[in-house]
mmCIF file of C-alpha atoms in Angstrom:
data_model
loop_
_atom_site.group_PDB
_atom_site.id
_atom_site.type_symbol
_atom_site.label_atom_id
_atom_site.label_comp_id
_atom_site.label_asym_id
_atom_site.label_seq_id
_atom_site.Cartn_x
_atom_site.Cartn_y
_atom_site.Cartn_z
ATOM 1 C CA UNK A 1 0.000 0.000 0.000
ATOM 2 C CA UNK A 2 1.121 3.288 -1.165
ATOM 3 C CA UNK A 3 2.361 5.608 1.591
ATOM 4 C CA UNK A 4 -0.136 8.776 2.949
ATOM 5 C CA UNK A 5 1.466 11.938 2.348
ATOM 6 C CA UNK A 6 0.872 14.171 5.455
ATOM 7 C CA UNK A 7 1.939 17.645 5.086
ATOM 8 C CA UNK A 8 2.697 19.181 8.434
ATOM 9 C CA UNK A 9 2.303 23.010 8.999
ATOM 10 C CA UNK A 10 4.759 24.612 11.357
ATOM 11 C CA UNK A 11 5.336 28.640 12.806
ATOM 12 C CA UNK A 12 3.554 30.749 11.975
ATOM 13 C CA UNK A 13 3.319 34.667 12.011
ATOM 14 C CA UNK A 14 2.394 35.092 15.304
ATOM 15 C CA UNK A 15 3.799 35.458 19.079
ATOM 16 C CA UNK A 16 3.182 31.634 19.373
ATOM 17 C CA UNK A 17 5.595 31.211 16.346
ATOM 18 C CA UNK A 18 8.312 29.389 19.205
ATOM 19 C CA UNK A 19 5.864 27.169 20.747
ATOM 20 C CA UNK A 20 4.834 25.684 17.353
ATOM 21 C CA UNK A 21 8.230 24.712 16.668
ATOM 22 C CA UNK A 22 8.276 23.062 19.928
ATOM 23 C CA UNK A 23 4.850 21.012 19.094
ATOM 24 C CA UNK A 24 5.468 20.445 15.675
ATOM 25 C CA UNK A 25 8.864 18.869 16.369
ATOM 26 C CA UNK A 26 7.584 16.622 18.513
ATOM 27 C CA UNK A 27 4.981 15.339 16.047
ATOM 28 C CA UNK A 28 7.342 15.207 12.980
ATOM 29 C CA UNK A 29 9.942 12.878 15.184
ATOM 30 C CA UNK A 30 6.888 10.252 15.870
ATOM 31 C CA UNK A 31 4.745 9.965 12.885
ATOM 32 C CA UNK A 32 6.279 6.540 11.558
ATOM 33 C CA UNK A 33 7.993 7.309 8.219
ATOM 34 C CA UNK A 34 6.960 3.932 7.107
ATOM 35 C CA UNK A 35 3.878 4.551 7.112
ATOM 36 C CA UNK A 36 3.610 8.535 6.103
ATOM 37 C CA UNK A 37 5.240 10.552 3.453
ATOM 38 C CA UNK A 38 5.611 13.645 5.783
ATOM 39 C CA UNK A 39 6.325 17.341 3.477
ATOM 40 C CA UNK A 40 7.044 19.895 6.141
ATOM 41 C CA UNK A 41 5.538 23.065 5.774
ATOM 42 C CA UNK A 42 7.585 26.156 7.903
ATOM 43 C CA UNK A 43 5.856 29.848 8.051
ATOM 44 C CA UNK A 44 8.445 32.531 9.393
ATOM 45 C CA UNK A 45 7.983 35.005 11.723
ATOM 46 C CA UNK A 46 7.263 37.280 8.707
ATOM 47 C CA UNK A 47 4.340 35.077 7.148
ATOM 48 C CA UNK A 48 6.514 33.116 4.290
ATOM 49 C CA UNK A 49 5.912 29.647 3.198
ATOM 50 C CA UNK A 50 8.499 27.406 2.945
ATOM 51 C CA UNK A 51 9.178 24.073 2.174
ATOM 52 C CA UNK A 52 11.566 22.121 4.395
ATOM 53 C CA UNK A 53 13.449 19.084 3.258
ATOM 54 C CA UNK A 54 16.198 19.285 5.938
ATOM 55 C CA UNK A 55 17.006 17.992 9.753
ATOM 56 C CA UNK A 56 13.939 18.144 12.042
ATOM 57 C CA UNK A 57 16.714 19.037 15.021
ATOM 58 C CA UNK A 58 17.019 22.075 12.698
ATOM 59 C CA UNK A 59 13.322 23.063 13.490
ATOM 60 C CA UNK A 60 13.288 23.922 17.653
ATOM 61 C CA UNK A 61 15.885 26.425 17.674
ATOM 62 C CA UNK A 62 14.100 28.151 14.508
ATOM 63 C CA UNK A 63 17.699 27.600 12.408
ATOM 64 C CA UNK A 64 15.520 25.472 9.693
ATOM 65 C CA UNK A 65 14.732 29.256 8.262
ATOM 66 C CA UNK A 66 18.576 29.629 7.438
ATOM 67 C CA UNK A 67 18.611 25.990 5.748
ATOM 68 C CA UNK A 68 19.407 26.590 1.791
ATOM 69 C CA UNK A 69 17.693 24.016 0.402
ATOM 70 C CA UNK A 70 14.399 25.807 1.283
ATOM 71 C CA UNK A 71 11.714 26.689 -1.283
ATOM 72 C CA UNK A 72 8.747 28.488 -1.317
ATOM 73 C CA UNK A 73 5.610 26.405 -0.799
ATOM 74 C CA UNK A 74 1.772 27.360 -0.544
ATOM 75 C CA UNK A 75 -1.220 24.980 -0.005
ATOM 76 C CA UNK A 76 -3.620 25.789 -3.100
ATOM 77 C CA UNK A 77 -7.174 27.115 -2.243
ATOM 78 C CA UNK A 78 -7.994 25.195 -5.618
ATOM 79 C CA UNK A 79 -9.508 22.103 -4.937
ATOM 80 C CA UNK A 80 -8.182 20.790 -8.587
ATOM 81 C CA UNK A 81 -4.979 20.902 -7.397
ATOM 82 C CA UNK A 82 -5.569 18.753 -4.121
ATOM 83 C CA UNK A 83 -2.101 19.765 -2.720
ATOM 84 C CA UNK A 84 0.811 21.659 -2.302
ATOM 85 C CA UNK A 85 2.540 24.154 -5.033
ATOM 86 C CA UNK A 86 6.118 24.174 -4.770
ATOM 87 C CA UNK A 87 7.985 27.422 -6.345
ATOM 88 C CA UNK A 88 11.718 26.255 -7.477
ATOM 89 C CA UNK A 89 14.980 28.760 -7.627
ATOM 90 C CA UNK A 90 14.598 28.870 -11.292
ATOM 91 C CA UNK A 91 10.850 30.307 -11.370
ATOM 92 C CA UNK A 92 9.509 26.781 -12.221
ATOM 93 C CA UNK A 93 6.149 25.399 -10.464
ATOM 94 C CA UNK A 94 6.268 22.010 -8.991
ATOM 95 C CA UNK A 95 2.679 20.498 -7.602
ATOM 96 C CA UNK A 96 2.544 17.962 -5.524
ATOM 97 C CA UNK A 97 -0.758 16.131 -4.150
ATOM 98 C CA UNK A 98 -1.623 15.281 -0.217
ATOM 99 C CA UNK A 99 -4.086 13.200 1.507
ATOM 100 C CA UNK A 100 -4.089 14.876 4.769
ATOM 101 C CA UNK A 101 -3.195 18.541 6.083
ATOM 102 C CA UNK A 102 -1.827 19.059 9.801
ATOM 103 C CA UNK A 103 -1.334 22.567 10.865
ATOM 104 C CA UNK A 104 0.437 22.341 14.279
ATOM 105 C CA UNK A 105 0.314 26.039 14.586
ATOM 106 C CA UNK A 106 -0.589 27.965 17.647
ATOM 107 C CA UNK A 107 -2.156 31.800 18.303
ATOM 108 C CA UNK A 108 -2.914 34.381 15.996
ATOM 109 C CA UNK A 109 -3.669 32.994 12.373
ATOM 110 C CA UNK A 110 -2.421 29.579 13.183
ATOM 111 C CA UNK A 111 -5.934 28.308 15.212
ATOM 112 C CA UNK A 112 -7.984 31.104 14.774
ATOM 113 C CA UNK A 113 -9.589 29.460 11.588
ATOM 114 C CA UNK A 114 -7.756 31.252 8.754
ATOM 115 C CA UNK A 115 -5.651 28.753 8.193
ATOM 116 C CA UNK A 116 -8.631 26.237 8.942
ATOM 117 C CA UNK A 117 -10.500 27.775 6.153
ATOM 118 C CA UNK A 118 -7.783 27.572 3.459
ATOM 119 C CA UNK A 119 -7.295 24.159 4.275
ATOM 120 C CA UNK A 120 -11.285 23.567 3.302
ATOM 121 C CA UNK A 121 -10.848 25.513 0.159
ATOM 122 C CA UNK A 122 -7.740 23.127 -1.065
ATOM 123 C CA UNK A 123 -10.667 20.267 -1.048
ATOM 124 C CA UNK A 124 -7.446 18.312 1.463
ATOM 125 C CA UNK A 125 -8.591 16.969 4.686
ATOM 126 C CA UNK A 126 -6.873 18.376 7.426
ATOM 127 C CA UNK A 127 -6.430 17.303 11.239
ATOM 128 C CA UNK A 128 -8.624 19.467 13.791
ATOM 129 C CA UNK A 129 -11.586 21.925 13.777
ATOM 130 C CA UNK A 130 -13.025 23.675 11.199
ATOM 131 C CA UNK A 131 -13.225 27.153 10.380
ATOM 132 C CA UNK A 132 -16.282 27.854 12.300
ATOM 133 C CA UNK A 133 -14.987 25.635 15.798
ATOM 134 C CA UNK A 134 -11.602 26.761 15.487
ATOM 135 C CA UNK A 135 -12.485 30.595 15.719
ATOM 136 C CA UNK A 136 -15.071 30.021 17.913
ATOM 137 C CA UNK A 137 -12.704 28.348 20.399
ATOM 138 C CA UNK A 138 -9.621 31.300 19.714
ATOM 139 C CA UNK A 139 -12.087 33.899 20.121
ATOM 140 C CA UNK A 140 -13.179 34.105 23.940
ATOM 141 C CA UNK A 141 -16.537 35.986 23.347
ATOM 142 C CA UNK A 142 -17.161 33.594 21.150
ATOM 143 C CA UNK A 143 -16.511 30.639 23.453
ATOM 144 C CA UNK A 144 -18.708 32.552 26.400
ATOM 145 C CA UNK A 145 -21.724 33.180 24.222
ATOM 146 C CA UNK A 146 -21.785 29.520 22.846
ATOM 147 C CA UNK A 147 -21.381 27.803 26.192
ATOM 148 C CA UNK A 148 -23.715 30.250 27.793
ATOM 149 C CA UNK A 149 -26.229 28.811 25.502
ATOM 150 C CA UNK A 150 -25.536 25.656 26.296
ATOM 151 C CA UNK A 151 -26.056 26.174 29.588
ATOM 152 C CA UNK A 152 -22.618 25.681 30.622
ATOM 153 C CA UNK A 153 -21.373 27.445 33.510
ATOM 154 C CA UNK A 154 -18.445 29.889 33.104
ATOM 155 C CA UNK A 155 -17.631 32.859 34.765
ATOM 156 C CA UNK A 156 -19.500 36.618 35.041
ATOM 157 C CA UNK A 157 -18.007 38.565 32.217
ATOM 158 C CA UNK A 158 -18.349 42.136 30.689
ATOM 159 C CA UNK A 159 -17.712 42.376 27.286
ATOM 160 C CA UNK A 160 -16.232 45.990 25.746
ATOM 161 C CA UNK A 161 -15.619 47.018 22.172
ATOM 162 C CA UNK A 162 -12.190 49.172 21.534
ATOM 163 C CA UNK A 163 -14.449 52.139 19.930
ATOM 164 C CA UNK A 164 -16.183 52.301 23.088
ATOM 165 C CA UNK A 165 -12.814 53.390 25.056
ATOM 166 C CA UNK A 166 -14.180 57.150 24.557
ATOM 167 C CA UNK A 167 -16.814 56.467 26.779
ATOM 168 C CA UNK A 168 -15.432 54.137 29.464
ATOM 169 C CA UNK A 169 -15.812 56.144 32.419
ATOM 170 C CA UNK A 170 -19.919 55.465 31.704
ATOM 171 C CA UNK A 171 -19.150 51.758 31.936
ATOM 172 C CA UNK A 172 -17.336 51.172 35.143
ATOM 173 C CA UNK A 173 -20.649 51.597 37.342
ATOM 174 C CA UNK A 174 -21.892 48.754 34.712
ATOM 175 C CA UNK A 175 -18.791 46.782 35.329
ATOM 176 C CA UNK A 176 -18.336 46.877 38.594
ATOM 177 C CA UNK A 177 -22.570 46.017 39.144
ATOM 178 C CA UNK A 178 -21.600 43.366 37.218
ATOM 179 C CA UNK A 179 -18.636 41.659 38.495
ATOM 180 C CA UNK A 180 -16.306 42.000 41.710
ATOM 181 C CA UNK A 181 -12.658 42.937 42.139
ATOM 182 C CA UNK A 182 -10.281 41.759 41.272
ATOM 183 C CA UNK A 183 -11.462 41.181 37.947
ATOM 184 C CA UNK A 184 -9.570 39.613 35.149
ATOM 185 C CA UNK A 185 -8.977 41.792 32.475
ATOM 186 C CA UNK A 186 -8.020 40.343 28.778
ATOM 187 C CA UNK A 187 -7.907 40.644 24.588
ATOM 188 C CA UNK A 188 -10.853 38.449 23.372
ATOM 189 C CA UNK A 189 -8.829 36.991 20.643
ATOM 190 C CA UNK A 190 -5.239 36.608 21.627
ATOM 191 C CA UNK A 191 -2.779 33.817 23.276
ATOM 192 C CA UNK A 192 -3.981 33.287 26.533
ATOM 193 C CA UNK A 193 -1.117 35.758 28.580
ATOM 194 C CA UNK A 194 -0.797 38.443 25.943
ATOM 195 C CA UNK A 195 -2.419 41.739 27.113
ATOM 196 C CA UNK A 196 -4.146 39.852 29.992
ATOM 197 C CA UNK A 197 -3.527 41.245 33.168
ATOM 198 C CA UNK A 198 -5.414 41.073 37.026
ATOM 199 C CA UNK A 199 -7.642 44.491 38.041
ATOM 200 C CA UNK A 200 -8.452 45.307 42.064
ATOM 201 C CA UNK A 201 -9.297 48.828 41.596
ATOM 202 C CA UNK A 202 -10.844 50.600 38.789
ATOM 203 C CA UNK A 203 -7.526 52.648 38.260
ATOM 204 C CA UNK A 204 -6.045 49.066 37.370
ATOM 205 C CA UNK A 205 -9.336 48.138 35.743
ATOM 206 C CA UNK A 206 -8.676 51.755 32.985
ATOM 207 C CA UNK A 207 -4.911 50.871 32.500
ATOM 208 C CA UNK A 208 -5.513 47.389 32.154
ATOM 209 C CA UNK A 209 -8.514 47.744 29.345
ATOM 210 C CA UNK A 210 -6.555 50.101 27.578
ATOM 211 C CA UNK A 211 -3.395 47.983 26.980
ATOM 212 C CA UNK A 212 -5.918 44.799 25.959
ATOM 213 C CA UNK A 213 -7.882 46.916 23.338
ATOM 214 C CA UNK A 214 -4.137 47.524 21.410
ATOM 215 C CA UNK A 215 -3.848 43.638 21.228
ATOM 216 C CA UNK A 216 -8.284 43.049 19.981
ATOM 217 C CA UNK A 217 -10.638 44.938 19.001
ATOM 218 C CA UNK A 218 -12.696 43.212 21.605
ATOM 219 C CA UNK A 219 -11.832 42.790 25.683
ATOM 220 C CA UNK A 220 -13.592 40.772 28.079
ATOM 221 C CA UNK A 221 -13.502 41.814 31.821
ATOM 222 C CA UNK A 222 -14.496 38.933 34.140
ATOM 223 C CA UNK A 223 -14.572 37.381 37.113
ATOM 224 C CA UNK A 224 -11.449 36.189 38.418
ATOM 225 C CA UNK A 225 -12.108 32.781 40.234
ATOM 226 C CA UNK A 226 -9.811 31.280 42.899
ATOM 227 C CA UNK A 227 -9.410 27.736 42.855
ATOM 228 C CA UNK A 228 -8.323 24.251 41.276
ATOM 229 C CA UNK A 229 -7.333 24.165 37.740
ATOM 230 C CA UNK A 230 -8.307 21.405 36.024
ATOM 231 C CA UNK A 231 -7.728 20.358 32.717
ATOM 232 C CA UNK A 232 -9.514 17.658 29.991
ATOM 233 C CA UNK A 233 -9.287 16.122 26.601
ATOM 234 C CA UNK A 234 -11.954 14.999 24.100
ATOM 235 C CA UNK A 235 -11.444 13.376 21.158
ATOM 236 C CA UNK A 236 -13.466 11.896 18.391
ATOM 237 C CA UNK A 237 -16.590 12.903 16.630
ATOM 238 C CA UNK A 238 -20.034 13.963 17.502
ATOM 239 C CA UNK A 239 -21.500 10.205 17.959
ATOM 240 C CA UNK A 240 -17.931 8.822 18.965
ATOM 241 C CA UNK A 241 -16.818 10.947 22.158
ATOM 242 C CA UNK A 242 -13.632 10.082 24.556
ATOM 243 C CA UNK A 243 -13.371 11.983 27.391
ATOM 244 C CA UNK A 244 -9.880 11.891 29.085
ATOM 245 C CA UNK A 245 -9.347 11.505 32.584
ATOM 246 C CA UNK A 246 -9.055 15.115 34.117
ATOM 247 C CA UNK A 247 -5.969 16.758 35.204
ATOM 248 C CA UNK A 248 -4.805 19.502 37.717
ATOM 249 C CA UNK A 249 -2.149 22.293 36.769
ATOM 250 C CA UNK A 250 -0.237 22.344 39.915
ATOM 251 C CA UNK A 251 1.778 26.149 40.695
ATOM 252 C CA UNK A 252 4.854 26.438 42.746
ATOM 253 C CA UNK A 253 6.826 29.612 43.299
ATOM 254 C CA UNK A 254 10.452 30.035 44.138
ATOM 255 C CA UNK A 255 12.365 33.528 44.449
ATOM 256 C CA UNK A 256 14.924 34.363 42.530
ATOM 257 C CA UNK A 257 18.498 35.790 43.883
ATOM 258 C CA UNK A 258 16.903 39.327 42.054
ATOM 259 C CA UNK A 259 14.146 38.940 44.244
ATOM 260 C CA UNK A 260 11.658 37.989 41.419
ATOM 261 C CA UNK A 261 9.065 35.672 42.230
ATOM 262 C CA UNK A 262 8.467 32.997 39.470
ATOM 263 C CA UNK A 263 5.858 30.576 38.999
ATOM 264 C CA UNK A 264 6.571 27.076 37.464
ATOM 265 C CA UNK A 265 3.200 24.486 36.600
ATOM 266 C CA UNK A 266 3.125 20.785 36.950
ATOM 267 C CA UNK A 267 0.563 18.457 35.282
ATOM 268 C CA UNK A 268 -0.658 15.779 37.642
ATOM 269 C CA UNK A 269 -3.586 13.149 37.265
ATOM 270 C CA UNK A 270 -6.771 14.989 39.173
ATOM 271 C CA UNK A 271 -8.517 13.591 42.188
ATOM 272 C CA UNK A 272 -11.446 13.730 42.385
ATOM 273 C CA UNK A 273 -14.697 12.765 43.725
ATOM 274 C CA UNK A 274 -16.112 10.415 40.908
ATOM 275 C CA UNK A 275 -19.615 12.600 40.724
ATOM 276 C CA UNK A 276 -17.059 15.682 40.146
ATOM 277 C CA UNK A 277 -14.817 13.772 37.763
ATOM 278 C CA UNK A 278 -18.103 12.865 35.453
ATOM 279 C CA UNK A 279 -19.126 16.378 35.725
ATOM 280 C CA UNK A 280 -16.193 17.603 34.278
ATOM 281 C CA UNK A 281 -16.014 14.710 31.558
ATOM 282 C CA UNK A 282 -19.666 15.081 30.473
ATOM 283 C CA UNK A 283 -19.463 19.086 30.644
ATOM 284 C CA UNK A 284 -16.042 18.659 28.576
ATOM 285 C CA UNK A 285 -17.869 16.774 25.581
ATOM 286 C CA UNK A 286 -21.119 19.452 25.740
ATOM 287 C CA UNK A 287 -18.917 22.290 25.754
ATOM 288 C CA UNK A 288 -17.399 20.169 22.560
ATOM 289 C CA UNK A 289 -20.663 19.801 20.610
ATOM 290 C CA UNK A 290 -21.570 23.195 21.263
ATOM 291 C CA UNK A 291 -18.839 25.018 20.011
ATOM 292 C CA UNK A 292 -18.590 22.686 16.838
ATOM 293 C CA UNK A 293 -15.280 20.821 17.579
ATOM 294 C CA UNK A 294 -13.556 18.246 15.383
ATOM 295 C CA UNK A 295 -11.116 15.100 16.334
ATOM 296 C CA UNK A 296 -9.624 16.822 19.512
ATOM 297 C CA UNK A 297 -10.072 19.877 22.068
ATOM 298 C CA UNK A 298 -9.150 20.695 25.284
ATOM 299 C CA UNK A 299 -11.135 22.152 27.641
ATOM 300 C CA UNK A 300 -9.406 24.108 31.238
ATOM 301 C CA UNK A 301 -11.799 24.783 34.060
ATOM 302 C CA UNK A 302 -11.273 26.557 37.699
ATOM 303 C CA UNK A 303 -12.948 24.724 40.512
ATOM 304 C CA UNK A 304 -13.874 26.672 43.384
ATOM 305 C CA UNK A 305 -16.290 26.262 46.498
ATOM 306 C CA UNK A 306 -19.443 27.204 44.210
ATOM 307 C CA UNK A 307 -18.376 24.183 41.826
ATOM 308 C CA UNK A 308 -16.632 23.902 38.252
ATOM 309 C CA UNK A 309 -16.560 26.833 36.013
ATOM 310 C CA UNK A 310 -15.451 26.119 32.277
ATOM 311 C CA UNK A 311 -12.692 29.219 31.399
ATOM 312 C CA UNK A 312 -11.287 28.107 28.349
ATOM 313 C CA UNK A 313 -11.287 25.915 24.904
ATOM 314 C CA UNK A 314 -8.473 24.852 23.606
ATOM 315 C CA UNK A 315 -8.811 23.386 19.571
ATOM 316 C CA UNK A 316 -4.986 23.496 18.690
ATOM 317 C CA UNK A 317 -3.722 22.870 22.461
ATOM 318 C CA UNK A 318 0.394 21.834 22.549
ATOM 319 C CA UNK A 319 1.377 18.367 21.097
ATOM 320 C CA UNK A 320 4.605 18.381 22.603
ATOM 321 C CA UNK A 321 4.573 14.778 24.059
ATOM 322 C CA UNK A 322 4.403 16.179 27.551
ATOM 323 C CA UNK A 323 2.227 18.653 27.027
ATOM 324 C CA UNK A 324 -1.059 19.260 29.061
ATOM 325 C CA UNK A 325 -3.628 17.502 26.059
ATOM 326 C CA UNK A 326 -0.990 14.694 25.170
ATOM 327 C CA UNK A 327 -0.232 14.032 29.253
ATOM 328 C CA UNK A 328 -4.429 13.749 29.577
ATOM 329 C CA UNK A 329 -4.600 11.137 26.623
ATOM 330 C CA UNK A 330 -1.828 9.453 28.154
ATOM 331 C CA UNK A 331 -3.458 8.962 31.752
ATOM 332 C CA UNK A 332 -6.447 7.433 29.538
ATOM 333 C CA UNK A 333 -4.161 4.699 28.111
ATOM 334 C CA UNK A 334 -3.452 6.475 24.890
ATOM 335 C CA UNK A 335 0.148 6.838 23.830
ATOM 336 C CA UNK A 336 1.737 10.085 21.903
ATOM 337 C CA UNK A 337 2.668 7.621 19.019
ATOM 338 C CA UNK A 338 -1.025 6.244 19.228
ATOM 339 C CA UNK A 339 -2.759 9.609 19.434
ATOM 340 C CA UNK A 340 -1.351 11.340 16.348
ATOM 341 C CA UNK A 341 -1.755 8.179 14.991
ATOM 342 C CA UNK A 342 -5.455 7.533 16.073
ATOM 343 C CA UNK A 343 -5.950 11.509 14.914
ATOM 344 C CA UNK A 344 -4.688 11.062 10.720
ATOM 345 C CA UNK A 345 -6.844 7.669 10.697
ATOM 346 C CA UNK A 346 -9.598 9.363 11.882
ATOM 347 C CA UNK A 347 -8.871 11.987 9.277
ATOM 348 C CA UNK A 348 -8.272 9.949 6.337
#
């Protein structure tokens, strides 16, 4: 039998551009090159295609940029082409056909669902969410609205628009009705720590609005909740759902000879009472349906005294093989190898 030919995204212009490389190394070391034809496809910082035939130790450090053998490479939006069109140092077009598409790009552009949505124009199948899931996930306001809906419980939020900045001082009193300091302040549509900052005054609440509204258009202000973190993995399809066993991020701090505190996480298997642990599962695969997900999400909730509140969906999370969604799988007797594996097969 003729070998698949996966083409693997990597990069990406956005501030996640380093933690792709991370995740799509990983991947690209596992997939079993007996089985898959794998065409590695690098975006650079600045938003150009190339196509990578060289080391994969080349691709962490972001050196596989520099690597001369390089060409330019763009996945066709025409669906005649089914592929990959390869532009060659003398001006020539090469084309080249693939079964499956797997963009293991995080942030802005890279699971937001443009990418997503090229990938349905080629007429390629392609690992993940679609257009609509992927953007709904990326885009927090989204998220809220659709689990609200679903009558999933998240937290109080105020949404803001950046053309409404003029005005602000007539929406604090609404704010602060609203929700309670400290309040957590954040762009709708940006990598989880960029431009998100902590409010307990409405001084901090201004300042902090401000600098998210030069990151999104759009800024949510909600409640910030105090409590576990849990964390959980679906996979599958609509009528095929896996819940993973949840998992806690566990904080530590240590001080610094400067005097700077810093906070380090470790992933450990949840415990939890088993009404709790089905709670989160079930909730996990609702939250899944609702916002239109495809062959994997994951889904990070804070559980405090009032119960489980669902923060954040995740539809490109980290596939590192000890990241958080590959560690979940993992607890649930599903190896790295056998996940990416499990995830092309479902896809083909």
């Amino acid at each position: 039998m003729a070998k698949k030919k996966i083409a693997v995204l990597f990069g990406g212009a956005s501030q996640d551009y380093a933690a792709s490389l991370q995740s799509a190394y990983s991947v690209l070391c596992v997939l079993p090159k007996e089985k898959y034809d794998i065409i590695p496809i690098g975006i650079t910082r600045a938003g150009r295609w190339l196509f990578f035939p060289g080391d994969y130790n080349e691709i962490p450090s972001g050196a596989w940029e520099q690597n001369s053998d390089c060409c330019s490479a763009i996945i066709s939006p025409d669906p005649h082409h089914g592929g990959i069109i390869k532009v060659l140092e003398d001006g020539n077009f090469t084309h080249q056909r693939i079964d499956v598409i797997f963009p293991v790009l995080h942030g802005k552009y890279g699971e937001c669902g443009r990418i997503q949505a090229l990938c349905r124009l080629s007429g390629v199948p392609f690992v993940g969410s679609g257009f609509e899931a992927a953007n709904a996930c990326s885009d927090r306001m989204l998220t809220y609205l659709l689990l609200e809906r679903a009558g999933i419980r998240i937290p109080k939020y105020f949404y803001l628009e950046r053309a409404w900045l003029d005005d602000i001082d007539t929406l604090f009193p609404l704010i602060e009705e609203e929700i309670k300091y400290p309040m957590y302040v954040k762009a709708s549509s940006c990598s989880h720590s960029i431009g998100a900052n902590i409010a307990t005054n409405r001084e901090e609440l201004h300042r902090s609005i401000k600098l998210a509204a030069t990151h999104h258009h759009k800024v949510l202000v909600e409640q910030c909740l105090s409590g576990r973190e849990l964390e959980c993995a679906v996979t599958g399809g609509v009528y095929d759902l896996r819940a993973s066993v949840p998992g806690e991020v566990k904080f530590s701090s240590r001080k610094e000879k400067s005097g700077f505190l810093e906070r380090s996480a470790d992933f450990v298997p949840a415990k939890l009472k088993k009404s709790l642990l089905t709670e989160i599962q079930e909730t996990s695969k609702a939250a899944f349906v609702a916002l239109g997900c495809k062959n994997f999400a994951r889904f990070s909730f804070t559980l405090t005294e009032d119960g489980a509140y669902l923060r954040k969906a995740g539809a490109m999370p980290g596939f590192t093989e000890v990241s958080v969604f590959p560690a979940l799988m993992k607890e649930s007797g599903v190896s790295y190898a056998e996940l990416l594996d499990e995830i092309i097969e479902s896809v083909l």
